[in-house]
Amino acid sequence: AQSVTQLDSQVPVFEEAPVELRCNYSSSVSVYLFWYVQYPNQGLQLLLKYLSGSTLVESINGFEAEFNKSQTSFHLRKPSVHISDTAEYFCAVSLGGGGNKLTFGTGTQLKVEL
Amino acid sequence: DVKVTQSSRYLVKRTGEKVFLECVQDMDHENMFWYRQDPGLGLRLIYFSYDVKMKEKGDIPEGYSVSREKKERFSLILESASTNQTSMYLCASSRSGFSGNTIYFGEGSWLTVV
């Protein structure tokens, strides 16, 4: 079975500073990787996903994540955060081969301060 | 835009009551999901349905059942609510056929069992 580890439960950062949210996964088969974001009192929205091809994937609001197969990681980064990025971020993995069921990490609360 | 609608945002129920959480999606998706979200535990899959009248247990099905009589509607049932089922419940849907398909979430239902 696959699992996802998000080691940081909370990450405080000042506005305009860079940030990295860490995600590691374990799986013996090929996987698809996702980052979802949850703003206060809302459901989850897809931020970005890695399916195949280029290991660096980007979102429309400046986040990027790099798939590293050797380190089984999919860390999320942004070079300069904004106060509106304050949210909870979830890393998730889906096994190849059908089913489309996601296994989620425990989430990282990003708090951007002025 | 895909819309997943959960009928109740906030519910308060008594121990032992039968509780229905309703979810409707408008994109003709084959897959529908119920997740439970708890602080520090992330999202955990309760049940998954890949077609009308078809269901599959997730990671934590105990104490829950589901119903899918129509493609667009997926109901979560707590037969006899208990205080340890106080949580945020998230419904989701996706197209079938590929594990990398995006899963779309509703805004969640906060259930308190007293």
XYZ file of C-alpha atoms in Angstrom:
228
model
C 0.000 0.000 0.000
C 1.100 3.544 -0.634
C 1.540 6.253 1.995
C 2.290 9.964 2.056
C 4.296 11.852 4.669
C 4.136 15.578 5.223
C 6.596 16.188 8.031
C 5.711 19.830 8.678
C 2.296 20.373 10.189
C 2.715 24.163 10.239
C 4.974 26.498 8.284
C 4.981 30.189 9.223
C 6.603 32.538 6.718
C 6.740 36.265 6.056
C 5.174 37.719 2.943
C 7.467 37.802 -0.100
C 9.733 35.134 1.409
C 10.276 31.771 -0.318
C 8.644 28.640 1.016
C 9.010 24.879 0.614
C 6.416 22.364 1.786
C 7.807 18.869 1.973
C 6.138 15.688 0.777
C 7.525 12.158 0.658
C 5.690 9.078 -0.514
C 6.198 5.359 -0.413
C 4.993 3.001 -3.093
C 6.345 -0.055 -4.825
C 4.630 0.822 -8.102
C 4.378 3.894 -10.277
C 2.260 6.696 -8.908
C 0.667 9.977 -9.838
C 1.268 12.850 -7.432
C -0.950 15.763 -6.501
C -0.964 18.894 -4.384
C -4.332 20.171 -3.217
C -5.012 23.442 -1.367
C -7.777 24.121 1.135
C -8.630 27.738 1.947
C -10.467 28.428 5.233
C -13.984 26.990 5.320
C -13.730 25.556 1.835
C -13.230 22.203 0.154
C -10.023 21.125 -1.540
C -8.900 22.466 -4.910
C -6.264 20.957 -7.164
C -3.092 23.053 -7.192
C -0.947 20.927 -9.510
C -0.222 17.327 -10.397
C 2.534 15.170 -11.835
C 1.518 12.453 -14.274
C 4.554 11.886 -16.500
C 7.131 13.731 -18.567
C 8.876 16.769 -17.141
C 9.518 16.311 -13.449
C 8.857 19.986 -12.742
C 5.204 21.008 -12.737
C 3.791 24.465 -12.178
C 0.517 25.998 -11.069
C -1.097 29.155 -12.397
C -0.449 31.075 -9.161
C 3.328 30.622 -8.998
C 3.728 27.340 -7.105
C 5.875 24.568 -8.494
C 6.687 21.010 -7.463
C 9.409 18.650 -8.559
C 9.024 14.896 -8.763
C 12.158 13.166 -7.516
C 11.877 9.423 -8.019
C 15.144 8.517 -6.315
C 14.184 10.420 -3.166
C 10.472 9.587 -3.488
C 9.642 13.224 -2.939
C 7.302 15.820 -4.421
C 8.095 19.048 -2.563
C 6.058 22.181 -3.221
C 7.830 25.519 -3.576
C 7.047 29.159 -4.190
C 9.769 31.792 -4.546
C 7.701 34.614 -3.036
C 4.516 34.037 -1.047
C 1.560 36.330 -0.677
C -0.810 36.729 2.258
C -3.521 35.091 0.128
C -1.485 31.861 0.036
C -2.424 31.226 3.666
C -4.159 27.844 3.542
C -3.699 24.161 4.249
C -1.840 22.169 1.629
C -2.258 18.445 1.090
C 0.008 16.131 -0.840
C -1.643 13.035 -2.308
C -0.748 9.966 -4.338
C -2.763 7.816 -6.702
C -1.643 4.432 -7.932
C -1.337 3.791 -11.625
C -3.668 1.155 -12.996
C -7.054 2.666 -12.409
C -9.285 3.305 -9.433
C -8.471 7.004 -9.075
C -8.422 6.777 -5.272
C -6.166 9.292 -3.557
C -4.142 8.676 -0.426
C -3.507 11.961 1.363
C -0.830 13.233 3.679
C -1.772 14.855 6.969
C -1.513 18.373 5.557
C 0.699 21.421 6.111
C -0.783 24.673 7.353
C 0.972 27.569 5.611
C 0.583 30.849 7.469
C 1.851 33.932 5.679
C 2.491 36.915 7.935
C 3.030 40.580 7.093
C -16.752 24.340 -14.011
C -17.333 21.137 -12.129
C -19.609 21.574 -9.191
C -19.908 19.159 -6.299
C -22.648 20.231 -3.936
C -23.085 18.972 -0.405
C -26.563 19.681 0.849
C -25.686 20.617 4.443
C -22.671 22.653 5.548
C -23.291 22.347 9.287
C -25.238 19.686 11.159
C -25.696 18.892 14.835
C -27.093 15.449 15.617
C -27.671 13.415 18.741
C -25.936 10.147 19.581
C -27.842 7.221 18.089
C -29.565 9.236 15.366
C -29.496 8.100 11.740
C -27.726 10.743 9.669
C -27.792 11.287 5.912
C -25.180 13.397 4.119
C -26.116 14.129 0.527
C -23.868 14.981 -2.386
C -24.643 15.886 -5.991
C -22.248 16.455 -8.892
C -23.124 18.050 -12.222
C -20.369 16.762 -14.534
C -21.594 13.232 -15.278
C -18.627 11.742 -13.422
C -18.560 7.992 -12.912
C -16.524 8.055 -9.688
C -17.723 9.502 -6.416
C -16.052 9.490 -3.012
C -16.675 10.238 0.628
C -13.697 11.347 2.711
C -13.460 12.261 6.357
C -11.094 15.081 7.421
C -9.713 15.339 10.955
C -6.935 17.626 12.277
C -3.577 15.904 12.166
C -4.961 12.932 10.247
C -5.560 14.494 6.844
C -8.254 12.995 4.637
C -9.247 9.372 4.915
C -11.393 7.534 2.388
C -14.644 6.124 3.769
C -16.320 4.769 0.619
C -15.879 4.957 -3.111
C -18.402 4.370 -5.897
C -17.386 3.777 -9.516
C -20.882 3.407 -10.969
C -24.536 3.484 -10.028
C -25.265 0.938 -7.308
C -21.568 -0.009 -7.156
C -19.509 0.731 -4.061
C -16.205 -0.184 -2.541
C -14.994 0.202 1.042
C -12.262 2.686 1.705
C -9.880 2.812 4.636
C -12.384 3.579 7.399
C -15.845 2.212 6.445
C -16.881 1.049 9.915
C -20.029 2.789 11.126
C -20.898 4.127 7.673
C -22.836 2.991 4.630
C -23.477 4.610 1.260
C -26.119 4.732 -1.425
C -25.836 5.566 -5.107
C -29.142 5.163 -6.889
C -28.444 7.820 -9.536
C -25.194 8.696 -11.226
C -25.111 12.271 -9.973
C -25.975 11.562 -6.322
C -23.951 9.816 -3.604
C -25.215 9.624 -0.035
C -23.295 8.835 3.122
C -25.301 7.250 5.936
C -24.401 7.049 9.585
C -26.726 4.327 10.860
C -26.324 5.269 14.520
C -24.246 8.386 15.022
C -21.596 8.390 17.716
C -19.495 11.214 19.151
C -16.339 9.856 17.491
C -17.976 10.558 14.129
C -17.867 14.282 14.790
C -15.808 15.489 11.845
C -15.691 17.284 8.513
C -17.016 15.137 5.647
C -15.953 15.817 2.084
C -17.642 14.471 -1.020
C -15.737 14.304 -4.303
C -16.123 13.124 -7.882
C -13.960 12.324 -10.891
C -14.064 10.855 -14.345
C -13.178 7.165 -14.516
C -10.606 5.378 -16.648
C -7.361 6.995 -15.501
C -5.809 7.229 -12.048
C -4.392 10.647 -12.842
C -7.778 12.281 -13.373
C -8.454 15.270 -11.175
C -10.761 14.692 -8.230
C -13.152 17.578 -7.518
C -14.320 18.269 -3.979
C -17.394 19.791 -2.433
C -17.137 22.428 0.286
C -17.612 19.936 3.097
C -20.170 19.134 5.765
C -19.299 19.805 9.380
C -21.032 17.190 11.527
C -21.172 17.469 15.302
C -22.597 14.532 17.245
C -23.611 15.373 20.802
